[in-house]
Short mmCIF file of C-alpha atoms in Angstrom, two decimals:
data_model
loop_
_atom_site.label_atom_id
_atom_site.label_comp_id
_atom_site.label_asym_id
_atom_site.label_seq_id
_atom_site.Cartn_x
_atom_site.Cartn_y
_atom_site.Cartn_z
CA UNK E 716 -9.71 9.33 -4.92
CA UNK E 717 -12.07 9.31 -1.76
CA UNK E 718 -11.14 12.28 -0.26
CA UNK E 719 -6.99 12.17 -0.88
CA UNK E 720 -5.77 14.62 -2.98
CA UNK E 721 -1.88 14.89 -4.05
CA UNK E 722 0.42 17.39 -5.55
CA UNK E 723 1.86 17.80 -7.90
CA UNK E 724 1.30 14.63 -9.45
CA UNK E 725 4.47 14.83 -11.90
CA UNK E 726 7.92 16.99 -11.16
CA UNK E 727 11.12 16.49 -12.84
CA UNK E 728 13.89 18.17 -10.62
CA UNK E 729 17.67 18.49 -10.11
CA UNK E 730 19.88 16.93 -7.78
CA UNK E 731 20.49 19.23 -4.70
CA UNK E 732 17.06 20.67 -5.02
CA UNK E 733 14.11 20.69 -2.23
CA UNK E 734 11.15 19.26 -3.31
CA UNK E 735 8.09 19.49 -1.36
CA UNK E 736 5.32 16.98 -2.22
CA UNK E 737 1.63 17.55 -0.56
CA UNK E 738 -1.10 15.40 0.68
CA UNK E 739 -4.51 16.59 1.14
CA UNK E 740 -7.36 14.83 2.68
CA UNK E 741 -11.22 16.18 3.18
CA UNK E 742 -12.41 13.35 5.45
CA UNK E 743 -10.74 14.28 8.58
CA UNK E 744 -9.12 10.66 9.52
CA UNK E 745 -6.11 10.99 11.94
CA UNK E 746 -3.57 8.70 10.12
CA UNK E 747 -1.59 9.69 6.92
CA UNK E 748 1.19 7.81 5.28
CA UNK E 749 3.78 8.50 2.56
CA UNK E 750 5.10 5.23 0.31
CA UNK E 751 7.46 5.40 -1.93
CA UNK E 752 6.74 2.64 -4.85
CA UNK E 753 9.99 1.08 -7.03
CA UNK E 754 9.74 -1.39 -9.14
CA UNK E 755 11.47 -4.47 -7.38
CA UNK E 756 10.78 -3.25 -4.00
CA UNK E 757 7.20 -2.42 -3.96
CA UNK E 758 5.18 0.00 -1.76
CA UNK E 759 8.02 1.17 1.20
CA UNK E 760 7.04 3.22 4.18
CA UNK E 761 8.60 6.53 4.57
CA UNK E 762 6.81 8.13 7.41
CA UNK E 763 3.15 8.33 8.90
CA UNK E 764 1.55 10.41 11.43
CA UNK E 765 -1.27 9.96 13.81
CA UNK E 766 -2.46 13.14 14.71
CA UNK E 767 -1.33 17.35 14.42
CA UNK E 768 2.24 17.18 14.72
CA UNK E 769 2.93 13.25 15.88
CA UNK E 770 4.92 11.71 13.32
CA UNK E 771 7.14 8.45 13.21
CA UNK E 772 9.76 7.28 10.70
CA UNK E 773 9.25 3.81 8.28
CA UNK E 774 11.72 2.07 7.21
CA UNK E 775 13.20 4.64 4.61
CA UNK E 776 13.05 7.63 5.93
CA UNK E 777 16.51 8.85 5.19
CA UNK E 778 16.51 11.93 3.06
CA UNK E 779 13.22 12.66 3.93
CA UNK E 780 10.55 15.13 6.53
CA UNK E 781 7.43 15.53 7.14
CA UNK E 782 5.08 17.79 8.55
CA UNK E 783 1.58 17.78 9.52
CA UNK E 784 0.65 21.47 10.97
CA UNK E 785 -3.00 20.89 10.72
CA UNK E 786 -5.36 17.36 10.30
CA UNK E 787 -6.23 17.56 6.62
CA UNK E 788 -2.29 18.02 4.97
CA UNK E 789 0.54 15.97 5.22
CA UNK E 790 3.71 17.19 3.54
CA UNK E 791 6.74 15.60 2.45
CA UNK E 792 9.95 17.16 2.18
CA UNK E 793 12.80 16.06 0.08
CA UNK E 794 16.13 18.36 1.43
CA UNK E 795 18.30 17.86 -1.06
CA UNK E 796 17.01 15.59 -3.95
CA UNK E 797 18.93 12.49 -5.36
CA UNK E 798 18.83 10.26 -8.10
CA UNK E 799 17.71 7.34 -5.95
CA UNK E 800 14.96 9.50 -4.78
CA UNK E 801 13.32 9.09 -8.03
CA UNK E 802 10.12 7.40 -7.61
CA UNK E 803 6.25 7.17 -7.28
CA UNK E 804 5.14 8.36 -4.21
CA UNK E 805 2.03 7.42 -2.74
CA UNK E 806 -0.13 8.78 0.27
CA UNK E 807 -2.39 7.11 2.25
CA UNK E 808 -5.05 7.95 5.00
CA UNK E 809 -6.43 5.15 7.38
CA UNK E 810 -9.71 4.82 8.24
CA UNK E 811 -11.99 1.84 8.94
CA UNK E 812 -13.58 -0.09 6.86
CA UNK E 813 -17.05 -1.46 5.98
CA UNK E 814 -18.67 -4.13 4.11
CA UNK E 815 -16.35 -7.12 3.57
CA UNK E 816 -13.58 -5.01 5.15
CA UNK E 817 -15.40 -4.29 7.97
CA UNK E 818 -13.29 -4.29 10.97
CA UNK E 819 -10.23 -3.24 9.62
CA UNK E 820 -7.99 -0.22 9.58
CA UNK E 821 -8.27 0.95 5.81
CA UNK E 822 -5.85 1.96 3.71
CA UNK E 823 -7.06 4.59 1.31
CA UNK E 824 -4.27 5.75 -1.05
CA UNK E 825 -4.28 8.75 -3.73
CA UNK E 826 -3.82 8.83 -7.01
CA UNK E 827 0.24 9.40 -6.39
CA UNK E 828 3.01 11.58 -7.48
CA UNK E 829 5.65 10.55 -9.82
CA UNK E 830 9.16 12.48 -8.92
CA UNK E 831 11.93 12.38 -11.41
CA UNK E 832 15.21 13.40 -10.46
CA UNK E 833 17.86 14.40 -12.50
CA UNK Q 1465 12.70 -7.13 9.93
CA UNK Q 1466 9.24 -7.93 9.61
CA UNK Q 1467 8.85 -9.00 5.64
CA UNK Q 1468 6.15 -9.77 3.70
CA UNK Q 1469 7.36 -12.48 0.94
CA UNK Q 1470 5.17 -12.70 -2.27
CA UNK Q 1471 6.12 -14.20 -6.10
CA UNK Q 1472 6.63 -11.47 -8.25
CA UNK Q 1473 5.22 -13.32 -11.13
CA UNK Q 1474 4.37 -13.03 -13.78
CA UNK Q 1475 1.68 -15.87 -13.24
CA UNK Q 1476 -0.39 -16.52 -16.12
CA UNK Q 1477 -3.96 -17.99 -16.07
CA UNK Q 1478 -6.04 -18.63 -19.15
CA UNK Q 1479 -9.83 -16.67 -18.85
CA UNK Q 1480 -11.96 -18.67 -16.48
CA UNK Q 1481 -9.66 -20.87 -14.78
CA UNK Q 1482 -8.91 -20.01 -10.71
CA UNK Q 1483 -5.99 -18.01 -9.95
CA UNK Q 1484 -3.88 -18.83 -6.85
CA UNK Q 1485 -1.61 -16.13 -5.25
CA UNK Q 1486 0.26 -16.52 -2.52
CA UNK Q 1487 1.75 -14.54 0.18
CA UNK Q 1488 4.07 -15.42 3.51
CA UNK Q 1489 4.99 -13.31 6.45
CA UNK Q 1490 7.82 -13.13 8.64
CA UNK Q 1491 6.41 -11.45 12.05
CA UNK Q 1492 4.13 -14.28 13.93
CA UNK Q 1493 2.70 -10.95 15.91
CA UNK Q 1494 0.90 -10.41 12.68
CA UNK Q 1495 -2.95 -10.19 12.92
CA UNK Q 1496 -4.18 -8.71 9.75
CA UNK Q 1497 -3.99 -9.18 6.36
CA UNK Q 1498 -4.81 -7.53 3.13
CA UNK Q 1499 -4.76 -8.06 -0.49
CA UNK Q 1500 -4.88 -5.08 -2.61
CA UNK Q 1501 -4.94 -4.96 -6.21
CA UNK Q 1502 -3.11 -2.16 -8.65
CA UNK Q 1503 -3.26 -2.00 -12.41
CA UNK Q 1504 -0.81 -0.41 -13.76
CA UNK Q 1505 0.08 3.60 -13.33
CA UNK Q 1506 -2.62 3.37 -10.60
CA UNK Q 1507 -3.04 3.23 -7.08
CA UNK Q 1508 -3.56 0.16 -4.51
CA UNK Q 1509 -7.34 -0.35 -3.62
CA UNK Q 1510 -8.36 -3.22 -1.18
CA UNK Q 1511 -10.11 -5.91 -2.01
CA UNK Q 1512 -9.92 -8.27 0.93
CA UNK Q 1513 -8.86 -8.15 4.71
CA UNK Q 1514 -8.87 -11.78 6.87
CA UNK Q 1515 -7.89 -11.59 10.11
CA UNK Q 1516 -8.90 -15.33 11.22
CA UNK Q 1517 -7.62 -18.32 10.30
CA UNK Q 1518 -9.74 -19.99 7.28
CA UNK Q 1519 -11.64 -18.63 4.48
CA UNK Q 1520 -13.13 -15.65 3.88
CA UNK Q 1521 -15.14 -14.89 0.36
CA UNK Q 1522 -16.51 -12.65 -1.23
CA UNK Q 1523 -17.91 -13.02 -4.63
CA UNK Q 1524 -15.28 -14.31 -6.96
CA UNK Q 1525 -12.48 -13.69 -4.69
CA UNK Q 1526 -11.57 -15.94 -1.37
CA UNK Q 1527 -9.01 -15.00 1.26
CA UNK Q 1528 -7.20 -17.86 3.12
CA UNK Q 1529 -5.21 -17.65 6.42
CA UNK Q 1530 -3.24 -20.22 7.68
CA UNK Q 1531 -1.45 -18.62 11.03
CA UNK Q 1532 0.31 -21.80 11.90
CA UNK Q 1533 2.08 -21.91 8.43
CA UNK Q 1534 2.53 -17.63 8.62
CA UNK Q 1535 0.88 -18.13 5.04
CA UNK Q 1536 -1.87 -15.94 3.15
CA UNK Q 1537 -3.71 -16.86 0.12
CA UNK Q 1538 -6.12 -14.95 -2.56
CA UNK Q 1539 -7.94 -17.40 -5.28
CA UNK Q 1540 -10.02 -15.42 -7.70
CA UNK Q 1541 -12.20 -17.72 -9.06
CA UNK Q 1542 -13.17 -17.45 -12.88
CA UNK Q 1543 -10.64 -15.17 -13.78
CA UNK Q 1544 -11.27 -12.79 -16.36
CA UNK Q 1545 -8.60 -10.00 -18.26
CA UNK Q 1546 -10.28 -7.14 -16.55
CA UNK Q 1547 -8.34 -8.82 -13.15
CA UNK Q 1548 -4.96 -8.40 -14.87
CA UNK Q 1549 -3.06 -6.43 -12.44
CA UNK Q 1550 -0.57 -6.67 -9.54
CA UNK Q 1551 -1.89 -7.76 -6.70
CA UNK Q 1552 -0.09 -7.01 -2.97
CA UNK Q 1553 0.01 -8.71 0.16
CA UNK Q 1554 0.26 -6.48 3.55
CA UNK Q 1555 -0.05 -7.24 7.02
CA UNK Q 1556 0.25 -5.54 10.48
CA UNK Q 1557 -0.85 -5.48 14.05
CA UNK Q 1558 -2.41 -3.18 16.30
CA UNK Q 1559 -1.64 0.68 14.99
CA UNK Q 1560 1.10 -0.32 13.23
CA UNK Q 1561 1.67 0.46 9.99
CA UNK Q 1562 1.31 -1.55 7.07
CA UNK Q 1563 4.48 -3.95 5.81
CA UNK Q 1564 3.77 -4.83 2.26
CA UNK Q 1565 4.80 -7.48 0.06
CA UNK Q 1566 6.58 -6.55 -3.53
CA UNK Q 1567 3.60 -7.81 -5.23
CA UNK Q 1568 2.69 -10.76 -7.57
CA UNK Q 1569 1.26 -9.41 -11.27
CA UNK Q 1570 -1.57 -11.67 -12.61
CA UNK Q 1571 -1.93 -11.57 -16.31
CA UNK Q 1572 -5.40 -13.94 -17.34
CA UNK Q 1573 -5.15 -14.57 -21.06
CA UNK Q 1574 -8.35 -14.49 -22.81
#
């Protein structure tokens, strides 16, 4: 998927475990994203970064961190996994687009990771 | 809260006819707009961005922005069963990031 690479792409864990999913990205763009996608609620920010180390919550962060030590990964931590953590989670990167999109900030999103938790 | 509002469908169009999908925003600070499209177990990819008020087109597909009415539209034109899929409305401003819609799922019945 252009450049976005995420793992694992399936886990089935307990409650009370950490989970630690990872984003990848080979085109060096500055902005990364983690969704989470329910059905009902569609594609929800968690948290984004703009650069090494700058990161900023969305609007459901709770229960979750992030890291971003270095410009091509983006991790996402679960502490202590729930039930209502189960989900598909999606990463993005942002970069700009061309063609019809031309002008705008693109959003580029992997293939996603599907989390169940038991 | 800035929300994106969209019908979650499903809406049903029979193969060829033009389907209309429809999308309204809460935040009048909003200044750009994208429809992405997502079949199923896949991920969103973009097919249009508008950021002025009017049409835009581009092939089968036109983008409509009405920033008066804090409304976005998508018509795909001649729709066939290979454009079966959830499509979903997102806007923002600036850096910010993306607010999206819950997404409306087009089914075209050939």
């Amino acid at each position: 998927d252009a450049g976005i690479t995420q793992s694992p792409r399936h886990k089935v864990t307990e409650t009370g475990t950490p989970v630690t999913l990872r984003c990848h990205q080979t085109e060096n763009h500055r902005y990364m994203y983690w969704y989470r996608q329910d059905p009902g609620h569609g594609l929800r920010l968690i948290h984004y970064s703009y650069g090494v180390k700058d990161t900023d919550k969305g609007e459901v962060s709770d229960g979750y961190s992030v890291s971003r030590s270095k410009t091509e990964d983006f991790l996402l931590t679960l502490e202590s996994a729930t039930s209502s953590q189960t989900s598909v989670y999606f990463c993005a990167i942002r970069s700009p687009g061309t063609g019809v999109v031309a002008g705008a900030n693109v959003l580029t999103f992997g293939a996603g990771s599907r989390l169940t938790v038991l | 809260q800035k929300e994106v509002e969209q019908n979650s469908g499903p809406l049903s169009v029979p193969e060829g006819a033009i389907a209309s999908l429809n999308c309204t925003y809460s935040d009048r600070g909003s200044q750009s707009f994208f429809w992405y499209r997502q079949y199923s177990g896949k991920s969103p990819e973009l097919i249009m961005f508008i950021y002025s008020n009017g049409d835009k087109e581009d092939g089968r597909f036109t983008a409509q922005l009405n920033k008066a009415s804090q409304y976005v539209s998508l018509l795909i034109r001649d729709s066939q069963p290979s454009d079966s899929a959830t499509y979903l409305c997102a806007s923002n401003s600036g850096n910010t990031p993306l607010v999206f819609g819950k997404g409306t799922r087009l089914s075209v019945i050939a």
